[in-house]
Amino acid sequence: MESMTPAKPTLWKQSSMAPERDHKAPDDLEGDNEDGGVSDIDPGFKLMYLANEGDVDSIKELLDFGTDVNFRDIDYRTALHVSACQGYGDVAKLLLENGADVDPKDRWGSTMAPMHVRNVREVPEYEIDPRELDFTNSIEITKGTYRIASWGGTQVAVKIFWEGTADEDKVRAFRDELSLLQKIRHPNVVQFLGAVTQSSPMMIVTEYLPKGDLHEYLKRKGALKPATALRFAMDIARGMNYLHEHKPEAIIHRDLEPSNILRDDSGNLKVADFGVSKLLKVANRVREDRPLTCQDTACRYVAPEVFRNEEYDTKVDVFSFALILQEVWNYT
């Protein structure tokens, strides 16, 4: 049987945002010396090569020799970029312990974001280049959770994650909310537009509704006509019914309150902010790994069983909906 030559590792693909292109391996890495090694190449490039190979011991030896751990190649990649793309956690840990920049950006803006992909083909279709988001004169909206930005000349709402030190809960919250928003499309639910997942800070981008939320509207408007109150009730009910009837898994909002219900240009209401929402598997109930606290959401509108860490289902949203209807009707 004809022997097969092992494929040579490639450094050129090591960015999640880099375009696909063909490169021949550089002469320095061809192994022109007798043993086919890389002992004669520049220490910085050697560090990149060893990171690509996952050779922890050789990397440690190279760093002990004084090689710059933050050496960058022509595309501004570092060894940390390479190790992350290859999935070598032990190499990344060693580099970080030796002073590697925790959030280096390469030519394409790729960083060490927690949803980082290994190949440009894996970048999700909804990915937005953060450079396309203009935060000039940006202001906070929706309880400070979102900021207004301009994207292609259109105002959008941007929820920003990953400011400062990240933790597992923040990453999980981002992934969960993003997963939910991709599944949702209804006239009475705020529309998901895209996300930034391949650089830090990560962001979720949704449509911007300039007329604000129901809570502020009720305070400002005062008395409502019964017909308006009824229309508001129907808008919220349609949005929540869509979420609860979603297949194959119902979506429990868990944070339904007037400040999370927004008004569009026509005065119609849309359910928003799915930061603490949950998928409910068919014929099952939900119980939290970590109970909600009043720091996670407003206490007034949340069903007691959620805070008591008991099993619950879509009825917890019905509880919140009933309180909102009562509040709206009080303004008639």
CSV table of N, CA and C in Angstrom, one decimal, residues 40-50 62 65-68 71:
chain,number,residue,atom,x,y,z
A,40,ASP,N,16.2,26.7,12.9
A,40,ASP,CA,17.0,27.9,12.4
A,40,ASP,C,16.1,29.1,12.1
A,41,ILE,N,14.8,29.0,12.3
A,41,ILE,CA,14.0,30.1,11.9
A,41,ILE,C,13.9,31.1,13.0
A,42,ASP,N,13.4,32.3,12.7
A,42,ASP,CA,13.3,33.4,13.7
A,42,ASP,C,12.5,32.9,14.9
A,43,PRO,N,12.9,33.3,16.1
A,43,PRO,CA,12.2,32.8,17.3
A,43,PRO,C,10.7,33.1,17.4
A,44,GLY,N,10.3,34.3,16.8
A,44,GLY,CA,8.9,34.6,16.8
A,44,GLY,C,8.1,33.7,15.9
A,45,PHE,N,8.6,33.5,14.7
A,45,PHE,CA,7.9,32.5,13.8
A,45,PHE,C,7.9,31.1,14.3
A,46,LYS,N,9.0,30.8,15.0
A,46,LYS,CA,9.1,29.5,15.6
A,46,LYS,C,8.0,29.3,16.7
A,47,LEU,N,7.8,30.3,17.5
A,47,LEU,CA,6.8,30.3,18.5
A,47,LEU,C,5.4,30.1,17.8
A,48,MET,N,5.1,30.8,16.7
A,48,MET,CA,3.9,30.6,16.0
A,48,MET,C,3.7,29.1,15.5
A,49,TYR,N,4.8,28.6,15.0
A,49,TYR,CA,4.8,27.2,14.4
A,49,TYR,C,4.5,26.2,15.5
A,50,LEU,N,5.2,26.4,16.7
A,50,LEU,CA,5.1,25.5,17.8
A,50,LEU,C,3.7,25.6,18.4
A,62,LEU,N,11.2,27.9,24.6
A,62,LEU,CA,11.4,29.1,23.8
A,62,LEU,C,11.1,30.3,24.6
A,65,PHE,N,13.7,31.2,27.0
A,65,PHE,CA,14.9,31.7,26.3
A,65,PHE,C,14.8,33.2,26.1
A,66,GLY,N,13.5,33.7,26.2
A,66,GLY,CA,13.3,35.2,26.1
A,66,GLY,C,12.5,35.6,24.8
A,67,THR,N,11.9,34.6,24.1
A,67,THR,CA,11.2,35.0,23.0
A,67,THR,C,9.9,35.8,23.3
A,68,ASP,N,9.6,36.8,22.5
A,68,ASP,CA,8.5,37.7,22.8
A,68,ASP,C,7.2,36.9,22.7
A,71,PHE,N,4.7,38.2,20.0
A,71,PHE,CA,5.2,38.4,18.6
A,71,PHE,C,4.0,38.3,17.7
